Coordinates of C-alpha atoms in Angstrom, one line a residue:
X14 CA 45.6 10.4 -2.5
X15 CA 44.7 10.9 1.5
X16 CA 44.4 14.3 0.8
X17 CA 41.9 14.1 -2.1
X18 CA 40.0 11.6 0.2
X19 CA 40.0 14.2 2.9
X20 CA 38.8 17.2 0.4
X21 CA 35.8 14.8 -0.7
X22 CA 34.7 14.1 3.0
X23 CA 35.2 18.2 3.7
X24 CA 33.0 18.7 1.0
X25 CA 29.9 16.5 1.6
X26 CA 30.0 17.5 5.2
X27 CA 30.0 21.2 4.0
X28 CA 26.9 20.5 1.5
X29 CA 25.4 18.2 4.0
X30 CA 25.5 21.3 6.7
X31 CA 24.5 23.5 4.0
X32 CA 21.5 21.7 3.2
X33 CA 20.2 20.7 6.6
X34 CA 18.2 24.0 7.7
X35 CA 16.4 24.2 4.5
X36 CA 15.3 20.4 4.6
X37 CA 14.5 20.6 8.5
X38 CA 12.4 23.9 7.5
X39 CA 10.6 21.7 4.8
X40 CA 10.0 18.8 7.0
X41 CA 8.7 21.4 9.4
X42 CA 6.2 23.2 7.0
X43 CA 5.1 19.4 5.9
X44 CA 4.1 18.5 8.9
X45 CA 2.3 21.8 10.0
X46 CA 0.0 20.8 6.5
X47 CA -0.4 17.2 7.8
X48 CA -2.4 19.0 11.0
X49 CA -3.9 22.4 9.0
X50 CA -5.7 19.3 6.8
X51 CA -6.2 17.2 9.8
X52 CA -7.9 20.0 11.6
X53 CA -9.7 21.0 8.5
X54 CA -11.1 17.7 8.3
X55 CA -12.4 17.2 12.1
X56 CA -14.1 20.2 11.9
X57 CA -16.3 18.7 8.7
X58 CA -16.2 15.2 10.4
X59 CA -17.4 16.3 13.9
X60 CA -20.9 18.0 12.1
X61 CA -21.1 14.9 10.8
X62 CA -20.5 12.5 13.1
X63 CA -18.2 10.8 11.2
X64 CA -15.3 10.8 9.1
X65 CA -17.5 10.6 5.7
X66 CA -15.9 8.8 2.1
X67 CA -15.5 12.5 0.7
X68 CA -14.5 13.8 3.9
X69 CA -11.7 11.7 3.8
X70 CA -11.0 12.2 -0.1
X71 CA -10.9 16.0 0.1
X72 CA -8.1 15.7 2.8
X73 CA -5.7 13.0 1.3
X74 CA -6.7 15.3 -2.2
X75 CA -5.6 18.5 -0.6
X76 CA -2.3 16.9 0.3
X77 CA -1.6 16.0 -3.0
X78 CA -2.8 18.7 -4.8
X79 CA -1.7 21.6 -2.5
X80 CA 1.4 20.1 -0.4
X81 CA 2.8 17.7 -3.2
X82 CA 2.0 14.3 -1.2
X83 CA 2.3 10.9 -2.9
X84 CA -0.8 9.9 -2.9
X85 CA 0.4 6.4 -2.7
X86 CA 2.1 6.6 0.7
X87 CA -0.5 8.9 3.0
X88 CA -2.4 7.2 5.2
X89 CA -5.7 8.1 6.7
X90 CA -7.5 6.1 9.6
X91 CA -10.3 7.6 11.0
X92 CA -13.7 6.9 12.8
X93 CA -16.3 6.1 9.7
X94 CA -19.5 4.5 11.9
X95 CA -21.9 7.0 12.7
X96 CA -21.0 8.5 16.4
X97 CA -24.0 10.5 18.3
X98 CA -23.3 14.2 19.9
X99 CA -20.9 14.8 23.2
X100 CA -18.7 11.1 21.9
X101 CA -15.5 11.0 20.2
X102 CA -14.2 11.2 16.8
X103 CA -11.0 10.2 16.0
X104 CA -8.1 10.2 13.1
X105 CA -4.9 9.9 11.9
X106 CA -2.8 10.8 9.1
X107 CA 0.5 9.2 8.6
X108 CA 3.0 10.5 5.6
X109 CA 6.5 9.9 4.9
X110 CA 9.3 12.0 6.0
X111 CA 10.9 14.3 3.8
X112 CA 15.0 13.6 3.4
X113 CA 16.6 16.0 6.5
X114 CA 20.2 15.2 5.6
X115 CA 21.6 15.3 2.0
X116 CA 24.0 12.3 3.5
X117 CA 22.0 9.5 4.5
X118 CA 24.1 8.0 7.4
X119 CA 22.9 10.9 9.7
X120 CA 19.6 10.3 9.3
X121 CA 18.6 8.3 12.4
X122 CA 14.8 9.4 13.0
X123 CA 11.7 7.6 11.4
X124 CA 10.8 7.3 7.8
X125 CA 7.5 8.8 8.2
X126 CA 5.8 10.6 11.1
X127 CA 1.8 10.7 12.1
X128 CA -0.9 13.3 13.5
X129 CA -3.5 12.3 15.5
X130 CA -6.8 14.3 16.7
X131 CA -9.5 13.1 18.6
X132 CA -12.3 15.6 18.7
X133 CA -16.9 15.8 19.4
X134 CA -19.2 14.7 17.7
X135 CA -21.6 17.4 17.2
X136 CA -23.7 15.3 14.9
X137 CA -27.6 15.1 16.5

C-alpha cells in the first residue's frame, strides 16, 4: 500500500512540475495585459484630464473581451475629478491571479496582484 501511496505523490509532483512553466508564462502574459491596458488607458485619460466613465469601461471591456477577465473580479480605481495640465493622474487595476501550481499547497503568493501608474495631465 506505501508503495502505491508513494507512486501517487511521484505523480502529482511530476504533473505539478510539468505544469508550472506554462502557468508562470500565463500569469506572466496576464499581467503584461493588466499594464498594455493600463497604459492604453492613461494615455486617453491624461488628454483628458481624467479618467472619464467610458475611459474606464473600454479598459475593464478590453480585459474581458481580449484577455478573458472576469468581469466581476477586476478592479479599477482611478482619478475621475477633472485635474488641470502639468498635475497628476493616477490608476489602478487590480485582477486576480491565475493558478501557478496545479497543487495548491505550493502556492504561497497573493490571490490577485495590481498595477499602478500615475501619469500628466495634459488636459488645458
Amino acid at each position: 500500500m506505501s508503495k502505491a501511496i508513494g507512486m501517487w505523490m511521484t505523480l502529482f509532483l511530476v504533473i505539478n512540475f510539468m505544469f508550472t512553466p506554462i502557468l508562470s508564462y500565463k500569469d506572466s502574459l496576464e499581467r503584461e495585459a493588466v499594464e498594455v491596458v493600463l497604459n492604453e488607458g492613461a494615455k486617453k485619460a491624461a488628454i483628458e484630464g481624467r479618467f472619464t466613465t467610458s475611459i474606464l469601461n473600454e479598459m475593464k471591456q478590453t480585459l474581458v473581451d481580449d484577455y478573458n477577465f472576469d468581469a466581476s473580479k477586476i478592479t479599477i480605481t482611478a482619478t475621475q475629478s477633472l485635474t488641470p495640465r502639468n498635475q497628476y493622474i493616477s490608476a489602478s487595476i487590480e485582477v486576480p491571479r491565475g493558478m501557478i501550481f496545479i497543487i495548491d499547497i505550493f502556492n504561497q503568493g497573493p490571490e490577485s496582484f495590481k498595477k499602478d501608474i500615475k501619469v500628466l495631465s495634459e488636459h488645458i
